[in-house]
Amino acid sequence: MPPKDAAALGAPGGGGDRLGVLPDRILFRVMGHLKAWEAVRTSMLSRRWRDLWASASRLDIRQPCTCGNPIYDHDRTLEFAKFFKNLLLRRRPLGLLDSLRLCWSHKAVDGDASTWIAYAVRHGAEAIELSGEHDMWYPSPEYMSFIVAGDDLAKNRLRILKLIHVQLDDTTLTQLCSRIQAPNLVLLRCIKPLQHFPQIQKMEFLATATIVLDDELFLPDCQWLQKEDDSDVNSSDEFDLESCDNKNNESDGSSNYYDSDRCYEKYGSLISTDSGGGGMLLSLSNVKRMDLLAHPCEAYKSRVGFHPRASLFKCTNLKTVNITCCKHDVMVHTLAEFFSQNSITNDKIFVHRTACSGCTGCTSSQAKRKAQTEAEESEADQVQEGN
Amino acid sequence: MEVDKGKGEAEETRKVAEADRDTVTLKSSDGKLFEVSKEAAARLSTVLAGMIAGGSIDDNGTDLKQIGSEALENVVDYCNKHANSIPSAALISSSISFNTAPFKEPEEWERKFVDRLSHDALFDLVEAANFLGMERLLDVTCHKISEMMKGKSPDQIREVFNIKNDYTKEELEEIRQELAWAFYDD
């Protein structure tokens, strides 16, 4: 028998119902790992379970919508829409909702993404994840959904927000942050947003932000307000930017962890264009550690539009920069120059070279690659010497 | 030579003293003693953190009368494994400095850790984790329980967990109709 299912073999000697005797809050936690419809169906088990689902504090309603999909299934979509509507109506009205995972871009009068997010925020959600990853459409939540109406602003407990493949209009996050709608946010994850990139500001408690940008998804006129000229945008790279902001008022050295040598375990990203990463940097004034990671497949493409220029980037608290990229990536030079222009000395920069993972262009010009590699190695060495 | 030896001994004593400070001794209901990393215990258990901070830790073994030796061994094992699984564990605790980080799936070693447990040991561990305020361990164990429920019919779930069906046939039918919206085929 595989040890894997040791517990599932069930029928313990005593034969008692050890699950049913656990307190409600633990059963809620068990349910939180089930899909919402599985949780509802537990009411069939016994009287103990009858109404538990209606107060469950974590909801996982990830169900890709088939709209626009070649395998579109009308009946199925209607059934799910009905399910979502019912779930919303029949939950216990005053029950708190700690976390919501939503993957549902279907447009419906009741129960679309905005409705659910608004519901979650009103019910004290600490964590919300909205993903359009498996959908044809990008869900586009209205920023108003994130707002608790009237005097209840202080009740907004939102601390973790993950938006994955979500269409952002230019106000969503700006409004969310600048109007102090999510004052407690400590974790923000925004993966490949459509049209606009998030601007991080006034998020005092933000400790971790993971932003993955795909330039092809941005509107052509998408510009940062602070941006001046330098409009030679021609890269089409995909980058992750992972950064750790620390509290504004935290004094230097109070965050020992970030200073330790094992920081590089985390990954982050590279910065690309005027419309994307360059602007993103502007909003990271309190970052203490920055991890930059180049997407392996894109590493060899030319990346310009990222102009080392003093005063572009004010990040006085920055202590560590970790760069992970393909060993053929030339972007690291630009970055090194950029950071040194902005008073981030080389001893704060750690470079981690990965093996070439089949970048496009690596095989096209052997001679060029060789020259490039040599140049890189010398520079990389210089950078690392500082460590 | 003499001096060197002296240094070595001093080093040894210092190490021992450090080791003493780095662990906490816990005593199970049946009187067995377990050593656990103080740092991990404080990080993973709100109750132990409170006891450590409040100085109510007994060097000869802090009594945990509600927890049997098998469950406590698992708790201690989990804490020590967590202490060793740095840096990922450190990342979790530092970047998300609250215990209840939702959406955080169990890591591979955590899955293995609970997969090897018997049915009773799993529930003993849930109860111990609940008693000690170990949110992360509760999450991992509850995740395991939910895996045991997934994809099963109510009958199958009842069988796995020894749940007694105390509904009448009529009541069951009533619920099925009331919740028809949740019983489509998927």
XYZ file of C-alpha atoms in Angstrom:
573
model
C 0.000 0.000 0.000
C 1.369 3.400 -0.847
C 2.125 5.444 2.237
C 0.608 8.317 0.343
C -2.854 7.307 1.342
C -2.127 5.999 4.770
C -4.723 8.259 6.318
C -7.248 7.790 3.530
C -7.418 4.099 4.283
C -9.579 5.259 7.087
C -11.472 2.969 9.411
C -9.302 3.571 12.441
C -9.515 1.096 15.246
C -11.843 3.148 17.398
C -14.149 3.843 14.510
C -15.242 7.234 15.808
C -15.943 10.271 13.656
C -12.813 12.232 14.408
C -13.573 14.872 11.810
C -17.024 15.790 13.108
C -15.769 16.429 16.643
C -13.364 19.124 15.527
C -14.398 22.746 16.109
C -16.191 24.606 13.324
C -13.252 26.821 12.597
C -11.147 23.820 11.669
C -13.875 22.374 9.464
C -14.058 25.772 7.741
C -10.372 25.482 7.118
C -10.780 22.039 5.598
C -13.558 23.420 3.419
C -11.368 26.320 2.405
C -9.213 23.867 0.490
C -12.193 22.487 -1.382
C -13.741 24.067 -4.434
C -16.851 26.013 -3.450
C -19.241 23.478 -4.952
C -17.535 20.633 -3.135
C -17.866 22.599 0.076
C -21.596 23.125 -0.478
C -22.079 19.430 -1.085
C -20.673 18.536 2.329
C -24.090 19.458 3.695
C -25.181 16.007 2.512
C -22.843 14.282 4.958
C -24.708 14.671 8.241
C -26.534 17.214 10.373
C -23.200 18.404 11.706
C -22.338 19.563 8.205
C -25.720 20.828 7.119
C -25.159 24.600 7.250
C -21.446 24.848 7.739
C -20.650 25.785 4.137
C -22.791 28.923 4.376
C -20.339 30.400 6.875
C -17.104 29.151 5.341
C -14.451 31.815 5.676
C -12.427 30.917 2.620
C -13.950 30.587 -0.795
C -12.306 28.990 -3.766
C -14.462 29.568 -6.793
C -11.998 29.075 -9.539
C -13.886 27.957 -12.577
C -12.638 29.094 -15.946
C -15.387 30.616 -17.998
C -15.699 29.025 -21.428
C -16.962 32.165 -23.122
C -15.081 32.848 -26.331
C -13.518 29.435 -26.111
C -13.748 27.012 -29.035
C -15.206 24.476 -26.658
C -17.772 26.927 -25.356
C -20.427 25.091 -23.443
C -23.501 27.213 -23.013
C -25.352 24.965 -20.565
C -22.334 24.528 -18.396
C -21.649 28.230 -18.275
C -25.242 28.893 -17.303
C -25.026 26.294 -14.585
C -21.939 27.864 -13.118
C -23.455 31.302 -13.349
C -26.444 29.993 -11.462
C -24.186 28.391 -8.908
C -22.298 31.609 -8.259
C -25.463 33.599 -7.912
C -26.928 31.109 -5.464
C -23.750 30.900 -3.458
C -23.752 34.650 -3.053
C -27.382 34.732 -1.997
C -27.319 31.837 0.396
C -24.206 32.499 2.330
C -24.855 33.596 5.872
C -25.282 37.375 5.614
C -22.982 38.359 8.443
C -20.425 35.637 7.970
C -16.884 36.895 7.575
C -14.981 35.970 4.473
C -11.234 35.839 4.996
C -10.102 34.964 1.556
C -11.474 34.669 -1.921
C -9.892 32.940 -4.883
C -11.776 33.770 -7.973
C -11.286 32.669 -11.515
C -14.408 33.740 -13.293
C -14.498 36.335 -15.997
C -18.029 35.599 -17.136
C -20.065 38.737 -17.584
C -23.308 38.455 -15.729
C -25.655 40.815 -14.010
C -25.255 39.017 -10.709
C -22.132 37.250 -9.704
C -19.438 38.560 -12.024
C -15.927 39.270 -10.778
C -16.734 42.787 -9.574
C -19.753 41.595 -7.620
C -17.719 38.946 -5.887
C -14.838 41.244 -5.063
C -17.221 43.833 -3.676
C -18.864 41.121 -1.612
C -15.532 39.897 -0.307
C -14.300 43.367 0.628
C -17.559 44.142 2.423
C -17.222 40.919 4.350
C -13.791 41.698 5.623
C -11.626 39.725 3.201
C -7.919 39.832 3.941
C -6.881 38.184 0.727
C -8.297 38.292 -2.758
C -6.972 36.542 -5.810
C -8.507 37.161 -9.177
C -7.170 35.249 -12.117
C -8.034 35.268 -15.788
C -5.234 32.895 -16.585
C -7.393 30.157 -18.031
C -9.984 32.398 -19.564
C -10.177 33.864 -23.014
C -11.147 37.245 -21.649
C -9.307 39.280 -19.154
C -11.533 39.993 -16.202
C -11.746 43.706 -15.582
C -12.814 44.412 -12.056
C -13.960 47.911 -11.350
C -11.901 49.595 -8.746
C -15.068 50.541 -6.954
C -15.446 46.874 -6.092
C -12.458 47.132 -3.828
C -13.971 49.939 -1.868
C -16.012 49.638 1.252
C -18.805 52.144 1.013
C -19.285 55.149 3.237
C -17.838 55.278 6.699
C -16.637 51.733 6.638
C -13.279 52.556 5.116
C -11.470 51.399 8.189
C -13.100 48.030 7.799
C -11.149 47.310 4.681
C -8.916 44.521 5.887
C -7.443 43.681 2.517
C -3.816 42.700 2.964
C -3.108 40.443 0.040
C -4.162 41.190 -3.467
C -3.286 39.003 -6.420
C -4.368 39.996 -9.871
C -3.341 37.522 -12.533
C -4.061 38.189 -16.180
C -6.421 40.913 -15.262
C -7.366 43.898 -17.337
C -6.496 47.006 -15.417
C -7.881 50.326 -16.356
C -5.653 53.208 -15.492
C -7.521 53.889 -12.316
C -7.871 50.495 -10.694
C -4.757 50.322 -8.603
C -4.035 54.018 -8.489
C -7.423 54.663 -7.016
C -7.164 51.672 -4.808
C -3.947 52.935 -3.308
C -4.182 56.674 -3.460
C -7.618 56.838 -1.959
C -6.474 54.695 0.931
C -8.864 51.952 0.076
C -6.386 49.256 0.866
C -4.224 50.828 3.534
C -3.179 47.485 4.936
C -1.941 45.808 1.809
C 1.245 43.842 2.506
C 1.364 41.632 -0.548
C 0.571 42.548 -4.095
C 0.915 40.169 -6.990
C 0.058 41.403 -10.418
C 0.823 38.993 -13.236
C 0.681 40.168 -16.830
C -1.905 42.861 -16.516
C -3.627 43.959 -19.705
C -3.469 47.576 -20.877
C -2.019 49.241 -17.810
C 0.670 48.440 -15.323
C 0.144 48.981 -11.657
C 1.562 52.045 -10.037
C 2.547 51.392 -6.514
C 2.172 54.345 -4.297
C 0.946 55.125 -0.842
C 1.038 51.504 0.149
C 2.857 51.985 3.388
C 2.835 48.454 4.609
C 3.546 46.714 1.371
C 6.237 44.124 2.022
C 6.215 42.086 -1.142
C 5.211 42.980 -4.636
C 5.511 40.636 -7.565
C 4.831 42.190 -10.902
C 5.158 40.374 -14.191
C 4.902 42.596 -17.199
C 4.381 41.654 -20.786
C 4.912 44.709 -22.935
C 2.751 43.387 -25.722
C -0.269 43.650 -23.512
C 0.036 47.353 -22.863
C -1.763 50.097 -24.660
C 0.544 52.034 -26.981
C -0.231 55.306 -25.284
C 0.247 53.915 -21.842
C 2.730 56.326 -20.278
C 3.836 57.217 -16.869
C 2.989 60.647 -15.730
C 6.495 61.325 -14.531
C 7.929 60.248 -17.842
C 9.547 62.816 -20.033
C 11.001 61.904 -23.410
C 13.176 58.892 -24.236
C 10.607 57.205 -26.322
C 12.647 54.610 -28.134
C 10.533 51.753 -26.986
C 11.087 48.727 -29.080
C 11.521 45.841 -26.800
C 8.866 43.263 -26.348
C 10.086 41.384 -23.389
C 8.450 39.737 -20.540
C 9.775 40.572 -17.151
C 9.135 39.866 -13.603
C 9.743 42.487 -11.095
C 9.789 41.332 -7.612
C 10.530 43.768 -4.946
C 10.352 44.029 -1.273
C 9.146 47.255 0.072
C 9.524 47.923 3.672
C 7.638 50.183 5.919
C 8.487 53.807 5.446
C 9.316 54.348 9.014
C 11.535 51.357 9.421
C 15.052 52.342 10.244
C 18.030 50.913 8.451
C 19.136 47.546 9.623
C 15.921 46.620 11.323
C 15.186 44.112 8.639
C 18.058 41.750 9.056
C 16.669 39.124 6.844
C 16.947 41.209 3.762
C 20.597 41.752 4.409
C 21.497 38.128 4.601
C 23.316 36.350 1.864
C 20.623 33.921 1.007
C 18.301 36.491 -0.432
C 18.977 35.336 -3.917
C 16.702 32.388 -3.482
C 13.882 34.589 -4.553
C 13.533 35.672 -8.091
C 12.468 38.827 -9.673
C 12.896 40.446 -12.974
C 14.329 42.889 -15.396
C 13.091 46.220 -16.304
C 12.277 47.020 -19.851
C 10.594 49.858 -21.552
C 9.396 53.332 -21.023
C 5.903 52.094 -20.705
C 6.735 49.279 -18.366
C 9.616 48.740 -16.035
C 11.226 52.163 -16.200
C 8.113 53.721 -14.863
C 7.629 50.949 -12.423
C 10.919 51.811 -10.793
C 9.755 55.299 -10.086
C 7.153 54.070 -7.702
C 9.490 51.969 -5.634
C 10.972 54.631 -3.469
C 11.271 52.569 -0.318
C 12.386 49.294 -1.697
C 15.109 47.578 0.284
C 15.782 44.621 -1.865
C 15.113 44.137 -5.515
C 15.303 40.915 -7.453
C 15.452 41.086 -11.177
C 14.884 38.136 -13.429
C 14.957 38.030 -17.178
C 12.582 35.717 -18.906
C 14.890 33.036 -20.291
C 13.377 32.907 -23.751
C 13.643 36.618 -24.241
C 17.020 37.165 -22.801
C 18.928 37.722 -25.965
C 16.677 40.192 -27.673
C 17.910 43.699 -27.677
C 16.547 45.731 -24.913
C 16.736 49.431 -25.105
C 14.463 52.056 -23.807
C 15.937 51.766 -20.419
C 18.101 54.784 -20.001
C 20.532 55.076 -17.214
C 19.947 58.517 -16.007
C 20.526 60.109 -12.713
C 17.500 61.167 -10.708
C 15.229 58.764 -12.501
C 15.258 56.417 -9.619
C 15.301 57.434 -6.009
C 15.671 54.478 -3.801
C 17.752 55.414 -0.824
C 16.883 52.338 1.198
C 17.947 49.848 -1.422
C 20.460 47.444 0.034
C 20.513 44.483 -2.260
C 19.882 43.963 -5.926
C 19.799 40.408 -7.184
C 19.910 39.874 -10.896
C 19.232 36.483 -12.390
C 19.552 36.126 -16.103
C 20.829 33.979 -18.896
C 24.587 34.072 -19.230
C 24.254 35.635 -22.678
C 22.079 38.448 -21.472
C 23.568 41.836 -22.223
C 20.975 43.740 -20.279
C 23.016 43.377 -17.137
C 25.446 46.044 -18.395
C 22.696 48.529 -18.848
C 21.401 47.709 -15.433
C 24.786 48.043 -13.815
C 25.200 51.428 -15.414
C 21.715 52.406 -14.401
C 22.244 51.497 -10.790
C 25.619 53.160 -10.569
C 24.150 56.325 -12.083
C 21.616 56.244 -9.321
C 24.061 55.779 -6.472
C 23.543 52.070 -6.043
C 27.091 50.804 -5.823
C 28.258 47.518 -7.245
C 28.753 45.963 -3.843
C 25.025 45.888 -3.439
C 24.492 44.053 -6.688
C 24.566 40.275 -6.938
C 24.504 38.683 -10.358
C 23.434 35.086 -10.876
C 24.041 33.709 -14.310
C 21.987 30.804 -15.479
C 22.897 28.489 -18.314
C 21.682 29.575 -21.694
C 18.208 28.137 -21.969
C 17.808 28.251 -25.692
C 17.437 31.945 -26.184
C 16.405 32.967 -29.619
C 19.379 34.412 -31.366
C 21.976 32.514 -29.413
C 22.705 30.224 -32.309
C 22.271 32.746 -35.075
C 25.560 34.487 -34.717
C 28.292 32.541 -33.088
C 30.921 35.221 -33.410
C 28.708 37.872 -32.029
C 27.688 35.717 -29.138
C 31.265 34.963 -28.288
C 32.215 38.587 -28.249
C 29.196 39.363 -26.180
C 29.890 36.640 -23.700
C 33.430 37.737 -23.172
C 32.374 41.273 -22.595
C 29.744 40.144 -20.155
C 31.999 37.912 -18.224
C 34.483 40.656 -17.629
C 31.780 42.954 -16.443
C 30.021 40.349 -14.396
C 33.292 39.633 -12.678
C 33.707 43.253 -11.875
C 30.273 43.428 -10.445
C 30.791 40.360 -8.343
C 34.135 41.458 -7.085
C 32.359 44.055 -5.089
C 30.564 41.430 -3.079
C 49.319 23.799 22.617
C 47.970 24.376 26.089
C 46.481 27.655 25.077
C 44.952 26.144 21.974
C 43.363 23.364 23.942
C 41.920 25.848 26.375
C 40.440 27.763 23.534
C 38.912 24.609 22.126
C 37.278 23.783 25.425
C 35.953 27.268 25.823
C 34.546 26.958 22.331
C 32.860 23.700 23.304
C 31.299 25.165 26.442
C 30.074 28.143 24.528
C 28.492 25.891 21.923
C 26.728 23.840 24.562
C 25.433 26.957 26.261
C 24.205 28.225 22.930
C 22.523 24.942 22.146
C 20.782 25.165 25.500
C 19.393 28.528 24.693
C 18.353 27.513 21.216
C 15.955 24.778 22.186
C 12.932 24.279 24.332
C 12.003 21.047 26.097
C 8.396 19.930 25.859
C 6.748 17.173 27.858
C 3.897 15.089 26.485
C 0.866 13.898 28.460
C 2.593 10.554 29.056
C 5.750 12.205 30.334
C 8.080 11.917 27.329
C 10.494 14.769 26.685
C 11.146 16.383 23.311
C 13.614 19.069 22.251
C 12.512 21.624 19.732
C 14.220 24.600 18.141
C 13.183 27.651 20.108
C 13.180 29.858 17.044
C 10.943 27.495 15.057
C 8.621 26.891 18.006
C 8.147 30.607 18.547
C 7.645 31.230 14.854
C 5.200 28.408 14.223
C 3.167 28.260 17.409
C 1.457 31.264 18.905
C 1.003 29.414 22.188
C 4.659 28.415 22.505
C 5.697 31.914 21.421
C 3.609 33.313 24.249
C 5.102 30.890 26.745
C 8.647 31.663 25.622
C 8.039 35.387 25.770
C 6.290 35.091 29.122
C 9.065 33.007 30.610
C 6.783 30.107 31.454
C 9.047 27.594 29.750
C 10.313 24.939 32.113
C 13.896 23.829 31.490
C 13.007 20.374 32.742
C 10.204 20.028 30.246
C 7.182 22.228 29.729
C 4.037 20.224 30.422
C 1.655 19.861 27.503
C -0.916 17.637 29.155
C -3.296 17.677 26.210
C -0.839 16.223 23.736
C 0.190 12.577 23.549
C 3.779 11.601 22.839
C 3.118 10.459 19.276
C 1.443 13.730 18.308
C 4.049 15.796 20.129
C 6.809 13.933 18.354
C 5.187 14.896 15.052
C 4.806 18.504 16.149
C 8.454 18.686 17.178
C 9.522 16.918 14.023
C 7.560 19.417 11.972
C 9.066 22.401 13.800
C 12.598 21.095 13.406
C 12.071 20.305 9.750
C 10.681 23.789 9.283
C 13.734 25.234 10.977
C 15.936 23.343 8.522
C 14.009 24.115 5.396
C 15.453 27.599 5.171
C 15.561 29.598 2.981
C 12.086 28.916 1.706
C 10.659 28.785 5.195
C 12.430 31.974 6.101
C 11.032 33.588 3.020
C 7.518 32.668 3.968
C 7.863 34.010 7.443
C 9.711 37.158 6.555
C 7.980 38.319 3.429
C 4.604 37.397 4.794
C 4.981 37.981 8.452
C 1.542 36.790 9.410
C 0.642 33.218 10.080
C -2.431 32.839 7.990
C -1.152 33.448 4.523
C -4.008 32.130 2.449
C -3.454 30.446 -0.904
C -0.168 29.114 0.301
C -0.093 25.520 -0.839
C 1.822 23.033 1.285
C 5.369 22.513 0.180
C 6.574 19.160 -1.056
C 8.154 18.144 2.252
C 5.051 19.200 4.151
C 2.905 17.012 1.936
C 5.196 14.066 2.532
C 5.192 14.826 6.215
C 1.419 14.440 6.546
C 1.064 11.739 3.877
C 2.937 9.229 5.993
C 0.611 9.650 8.976
C -2.080 7.141 9.881
C -5.683 8.300 10.096
C -5.572 8.660 13.876
C -2.127 10.250 13.892
C -3.348 12.838 11.401
C -6.250 13.830 13.618
C -4.073 13.796 16.728
C -1.794 16.209 14.918
C -4.712 18.458 13.916
C -5.788 18.637 17.528
C -2.264 19.331 18.752
C -1.767 22.035 16.120
C -5.057 23.597 17.134
C -4.125 23.502 20.799
C -0.710 25.045 20.187
C -2.003 27.681 17.772
C 0.076 26.441 14.877
C -1.667 28.012 11.928
C 0.648 26.731 9.272
C 0.531 23.149 10.519
C -3.256 23.381 10.751
C -3.326 24.484 7.162
C -1.128 21.624 6.053
C -3.148 19.018 7.941
C -6.488 20.477 6.881
C -5.265 20.483 3.314
C -4.545 16.779 3.691
C -8.042 16.157 5.031
C -9.570 18.082 2.144
C -7.571 15.960 -0.293
C -9.173 12.914 1.276
C -12.595 14.403 0.504
C -11.982 15.583 -3.026
C -13.709 13.771 -5.878
C -15.662 11.545 -3.522
C -19.409 11.071 -3.177
C -21.022 11.802 0.198
C -21.186 8.048 0.820
C -17.492 7.621 0.147
C -16.600 10.582 2.368
C -18.692 9.172 5.206
C -16.866 5.900 4.873
C -13.404 7.463 4.970
C -14.143 9.555 8.050
C -16.607 7.280 9.806
C -19.321 9.905 9.602
C -22.719 8.647 10.668
C -25.496 9.630 8.302
C -28.114 10.920 10.719
C -30.491 12.267 8.092
C -33.729 10.556 7.190
C -34.252 9.733 3.534
C -36.772 12.556 3.249
C -34.388 15.096 4.771
C -31.648 14.065 2.409
C -33.930 14.475 -0.577
C -35.004 17.870 0.728
C -31.397 19.051 0.946
C -30.649 17.725 -2.486
C -33.517 19.761 -3.910
C -32.651 22.835 -1.921
C -29.076 22.719 -3.145
C -29.815 21.508 -6.659
C -27.754 24.407 -7.968
C -24.640 22.823 -6.498
C -25.251 19.342 -7.822
C -24.663 19.623 -11.534
C -22.275 17.127 -13.055
C -18.768 18.369 -13.331
